[in-house]
PDB file of C-alpha atoms in Angstrom:
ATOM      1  CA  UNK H   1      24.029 -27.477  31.420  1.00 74.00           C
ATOM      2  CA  UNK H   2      24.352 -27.655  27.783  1.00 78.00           C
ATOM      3  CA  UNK H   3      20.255 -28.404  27.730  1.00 78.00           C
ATOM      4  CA  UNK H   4      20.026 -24.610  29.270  1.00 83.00           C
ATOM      5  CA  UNK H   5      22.275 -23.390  26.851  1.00 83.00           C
ATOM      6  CA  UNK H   6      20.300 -24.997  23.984  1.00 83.00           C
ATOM      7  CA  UNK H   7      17.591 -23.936  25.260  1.00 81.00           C
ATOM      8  CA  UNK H   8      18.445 -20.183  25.712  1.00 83.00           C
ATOM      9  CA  UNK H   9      19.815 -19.896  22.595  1.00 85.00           C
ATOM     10  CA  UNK H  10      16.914 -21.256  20.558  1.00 86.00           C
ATOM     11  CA  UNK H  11      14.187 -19.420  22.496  1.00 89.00           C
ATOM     12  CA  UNK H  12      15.999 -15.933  21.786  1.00 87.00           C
ATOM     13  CA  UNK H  13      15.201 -15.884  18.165  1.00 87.00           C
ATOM     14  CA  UNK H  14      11.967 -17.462  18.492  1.00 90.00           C
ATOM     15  CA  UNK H  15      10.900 -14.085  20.916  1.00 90.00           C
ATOM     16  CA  UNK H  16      12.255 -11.555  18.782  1.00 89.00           C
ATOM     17  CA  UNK H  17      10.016 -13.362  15.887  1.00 90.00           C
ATOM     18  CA  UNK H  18       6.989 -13.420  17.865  1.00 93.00           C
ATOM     19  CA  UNK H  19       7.763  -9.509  19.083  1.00 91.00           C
ATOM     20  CA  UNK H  20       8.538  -8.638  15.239  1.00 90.00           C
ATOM     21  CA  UNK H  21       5.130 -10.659  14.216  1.00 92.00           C
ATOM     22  CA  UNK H  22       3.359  -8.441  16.880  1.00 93.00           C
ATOM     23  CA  UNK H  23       4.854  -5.103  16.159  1.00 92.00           C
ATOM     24  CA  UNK H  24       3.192  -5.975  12.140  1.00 93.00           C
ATOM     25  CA  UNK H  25       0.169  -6.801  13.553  1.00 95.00           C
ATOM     26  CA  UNK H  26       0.036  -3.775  15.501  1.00 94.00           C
ATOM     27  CA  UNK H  27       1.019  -1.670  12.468  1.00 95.00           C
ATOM     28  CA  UNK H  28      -1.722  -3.312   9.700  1.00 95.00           C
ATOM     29  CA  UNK H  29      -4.664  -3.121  13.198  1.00 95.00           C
ATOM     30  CA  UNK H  30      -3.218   1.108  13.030  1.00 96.00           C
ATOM     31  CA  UNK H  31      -3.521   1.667   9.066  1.00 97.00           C
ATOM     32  CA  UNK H  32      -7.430  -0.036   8.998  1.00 96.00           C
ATOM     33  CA  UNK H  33      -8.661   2.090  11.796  1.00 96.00           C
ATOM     34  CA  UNK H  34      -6.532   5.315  10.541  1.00 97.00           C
ATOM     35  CA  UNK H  35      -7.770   4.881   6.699  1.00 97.00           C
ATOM     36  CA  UNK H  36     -11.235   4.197   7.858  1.00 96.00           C
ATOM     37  CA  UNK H  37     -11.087   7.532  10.177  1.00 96.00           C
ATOM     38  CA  UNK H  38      -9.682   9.634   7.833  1.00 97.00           C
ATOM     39  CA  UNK H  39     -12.125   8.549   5.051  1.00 96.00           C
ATOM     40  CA  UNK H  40     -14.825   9.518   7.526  1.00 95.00           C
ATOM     41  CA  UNK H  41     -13.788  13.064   8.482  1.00 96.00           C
ATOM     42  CA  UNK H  42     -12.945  13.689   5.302  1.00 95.00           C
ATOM     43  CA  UNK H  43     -16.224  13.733   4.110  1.00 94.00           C
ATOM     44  CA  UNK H  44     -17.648  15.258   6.952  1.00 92.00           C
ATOM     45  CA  UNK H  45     -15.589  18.544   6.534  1.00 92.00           C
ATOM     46  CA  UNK H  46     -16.742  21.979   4.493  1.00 90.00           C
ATOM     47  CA  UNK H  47     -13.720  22.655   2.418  1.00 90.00           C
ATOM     48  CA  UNK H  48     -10.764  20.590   0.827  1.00 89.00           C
ATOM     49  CA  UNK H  49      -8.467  22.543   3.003  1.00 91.00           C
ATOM     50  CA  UNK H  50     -10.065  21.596   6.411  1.00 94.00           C
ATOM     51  CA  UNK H  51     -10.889  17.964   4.975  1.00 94.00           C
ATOM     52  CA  UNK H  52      -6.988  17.344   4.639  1.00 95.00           C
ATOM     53  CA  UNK H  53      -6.156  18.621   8.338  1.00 96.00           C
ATOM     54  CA  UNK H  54      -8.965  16.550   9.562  1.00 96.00           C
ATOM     55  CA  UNK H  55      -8.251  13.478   7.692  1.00 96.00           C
ATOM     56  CA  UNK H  56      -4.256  13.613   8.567  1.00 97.00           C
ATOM     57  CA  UNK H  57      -5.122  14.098  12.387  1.00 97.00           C
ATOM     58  CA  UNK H  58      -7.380  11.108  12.294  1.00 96.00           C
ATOM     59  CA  UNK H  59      -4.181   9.124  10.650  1.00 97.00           C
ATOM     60  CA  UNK H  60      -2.103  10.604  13.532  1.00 96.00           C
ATOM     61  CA  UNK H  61      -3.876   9.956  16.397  1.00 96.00           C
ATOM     62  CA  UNK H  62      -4.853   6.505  14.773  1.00 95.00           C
ATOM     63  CA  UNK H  63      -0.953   5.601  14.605  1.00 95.00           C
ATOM     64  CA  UNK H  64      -0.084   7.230  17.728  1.00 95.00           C
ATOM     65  CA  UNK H  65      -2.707   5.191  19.664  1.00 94.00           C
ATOM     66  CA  UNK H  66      -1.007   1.913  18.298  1.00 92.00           C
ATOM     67  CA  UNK H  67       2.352   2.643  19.393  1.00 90.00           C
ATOM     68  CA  UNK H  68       3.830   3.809  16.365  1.00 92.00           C
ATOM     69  CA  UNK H  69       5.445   7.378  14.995  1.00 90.00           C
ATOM     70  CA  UNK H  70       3.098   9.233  13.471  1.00 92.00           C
ATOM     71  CA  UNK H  71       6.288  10.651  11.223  1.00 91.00           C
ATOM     72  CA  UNK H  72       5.969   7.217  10.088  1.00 91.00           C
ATOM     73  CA  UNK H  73       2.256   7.246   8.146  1.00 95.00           C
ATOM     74  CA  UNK H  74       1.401   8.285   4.812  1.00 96.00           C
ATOM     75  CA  UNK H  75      -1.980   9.575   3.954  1.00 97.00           C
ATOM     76  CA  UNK H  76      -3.137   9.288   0.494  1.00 96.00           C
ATOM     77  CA  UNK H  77      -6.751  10.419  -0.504  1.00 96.00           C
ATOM     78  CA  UNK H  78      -8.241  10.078  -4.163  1.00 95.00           C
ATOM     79  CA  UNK H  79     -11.290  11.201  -5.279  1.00 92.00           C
ATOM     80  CA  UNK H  80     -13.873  10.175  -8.301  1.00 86.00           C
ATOM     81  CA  UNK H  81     -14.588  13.659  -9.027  1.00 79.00           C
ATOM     82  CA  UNK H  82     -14.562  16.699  -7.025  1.00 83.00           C
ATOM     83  CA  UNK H  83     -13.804  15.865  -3.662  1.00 85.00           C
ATOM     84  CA  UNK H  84     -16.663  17.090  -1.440  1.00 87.00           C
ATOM     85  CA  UNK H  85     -19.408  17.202  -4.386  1.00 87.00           C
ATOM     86  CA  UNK H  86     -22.294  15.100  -2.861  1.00 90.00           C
ATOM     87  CA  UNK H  87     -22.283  11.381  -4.387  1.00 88.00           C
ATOM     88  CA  UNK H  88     -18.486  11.670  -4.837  1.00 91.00           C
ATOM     89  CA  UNK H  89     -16.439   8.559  -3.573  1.00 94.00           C
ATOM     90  CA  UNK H  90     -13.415   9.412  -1.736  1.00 95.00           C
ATOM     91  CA  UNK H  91     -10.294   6.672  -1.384  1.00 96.00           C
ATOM     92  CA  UNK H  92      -8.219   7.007   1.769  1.00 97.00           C
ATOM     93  CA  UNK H  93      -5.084   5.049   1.802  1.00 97.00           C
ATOM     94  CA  UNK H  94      -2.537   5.217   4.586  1.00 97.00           C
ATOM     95  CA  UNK H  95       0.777   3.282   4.341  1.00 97.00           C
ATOM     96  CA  UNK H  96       2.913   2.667   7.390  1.00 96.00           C
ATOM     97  CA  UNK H  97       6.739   1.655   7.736  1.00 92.00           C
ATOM     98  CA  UNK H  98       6.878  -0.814  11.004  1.00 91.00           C
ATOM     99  CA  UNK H  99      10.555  -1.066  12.312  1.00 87.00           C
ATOM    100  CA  UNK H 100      12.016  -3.980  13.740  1.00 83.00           C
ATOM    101  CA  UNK H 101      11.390  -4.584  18.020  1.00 83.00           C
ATOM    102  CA  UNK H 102      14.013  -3.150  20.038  1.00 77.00           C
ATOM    103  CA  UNK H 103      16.263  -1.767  16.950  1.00 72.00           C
ATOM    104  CA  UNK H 104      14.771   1.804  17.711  1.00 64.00           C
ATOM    105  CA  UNK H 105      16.780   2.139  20.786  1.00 63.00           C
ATOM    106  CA  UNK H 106      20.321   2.076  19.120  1.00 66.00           C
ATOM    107  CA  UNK H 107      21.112   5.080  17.535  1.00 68.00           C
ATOM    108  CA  UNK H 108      21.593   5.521  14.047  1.00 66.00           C
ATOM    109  CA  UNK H 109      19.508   2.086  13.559  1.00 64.00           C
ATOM    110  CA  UNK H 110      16.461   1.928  11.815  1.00 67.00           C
ATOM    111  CA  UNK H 111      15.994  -1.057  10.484  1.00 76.00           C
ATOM    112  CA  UNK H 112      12.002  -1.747   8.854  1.00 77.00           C
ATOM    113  CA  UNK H 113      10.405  -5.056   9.060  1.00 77.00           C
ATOM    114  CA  UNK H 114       7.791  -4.128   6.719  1.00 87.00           C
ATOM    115  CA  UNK H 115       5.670  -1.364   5.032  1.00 93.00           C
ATOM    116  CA  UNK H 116       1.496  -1.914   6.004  1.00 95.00           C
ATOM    117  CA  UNK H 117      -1.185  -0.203   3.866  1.00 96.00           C
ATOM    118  CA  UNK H 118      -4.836   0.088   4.300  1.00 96.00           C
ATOM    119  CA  UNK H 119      -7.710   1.819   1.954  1.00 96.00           C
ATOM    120  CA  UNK H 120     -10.986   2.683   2.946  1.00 96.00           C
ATOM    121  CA  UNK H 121     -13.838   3.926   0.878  1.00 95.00           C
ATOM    122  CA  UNK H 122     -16.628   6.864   2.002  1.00 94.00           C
ATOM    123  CA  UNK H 123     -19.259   8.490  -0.297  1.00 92.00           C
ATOM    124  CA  UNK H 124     -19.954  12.369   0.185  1.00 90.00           C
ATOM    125  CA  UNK H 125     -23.306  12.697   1.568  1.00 86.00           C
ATOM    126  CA  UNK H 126     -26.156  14.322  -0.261  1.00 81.00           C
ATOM    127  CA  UNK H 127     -27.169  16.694   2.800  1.00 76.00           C
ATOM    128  CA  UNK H 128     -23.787  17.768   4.972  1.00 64.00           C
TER     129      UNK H 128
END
């Protein structure tokens, strides 16, 4: 009986530390492929204007696919130059606040395990 007990009460915390080492691992996977997307539609787009709504969708449906609130995400994009003149290098950087497994469902909690970030670089194309 007191083996069981042991047992159960070690193995709690060592599941909520493997679901809180997932839930980062799912959050750093979402900021790569959402910095990498929005870099690339960035580029892609005619106007500054456009560029922005394209790259912040891209971050949005990049965070959203992983699980996480896209309210959540920060999209950051820096330029060498003007920002859609061909040869330009343009800097997308997305950071991402992961909460804690299982805290979200108690109202008023919101606890963060971390903060993830990702960058990715894309140069402006000579012919668009």
């Amino acid at each position: 009986m007191e083996f069981v007990f042991l047992a159960v009460l070690l193995m709690v915390p060592v599941a909520y530390l493997i679901l809180t080492v997932g839930q980062l691992q799912g959050g750093a996977y979402a900021v790569v492929g959402a910095a990498d997307q929005a870099a690339k539609v960035y580029v892609l787009q005619p106007d500054a204007g456009a560029a922005r709504q394209a790259a912040e969708t891209a971050v949005a449906m990049a965070v959203t696919d992983m699980g996480f609130d896209a309210a959540s995400a920060s999209l950051t994009i820096t330029c060498d130059g003007g920002c859609l003149t061909p040869g330009t290098i343009v800097r997308a950087r997305v950071t991402l606040n992961v909460e804690l497994p299982l805290v979200g469902g108690i109202p008023g909690a919101r606890q963060s395990a971390a903060t993830v970030e990702s960058s990715a670089t894309q140069k402006v194309g000579r012919f668009k």
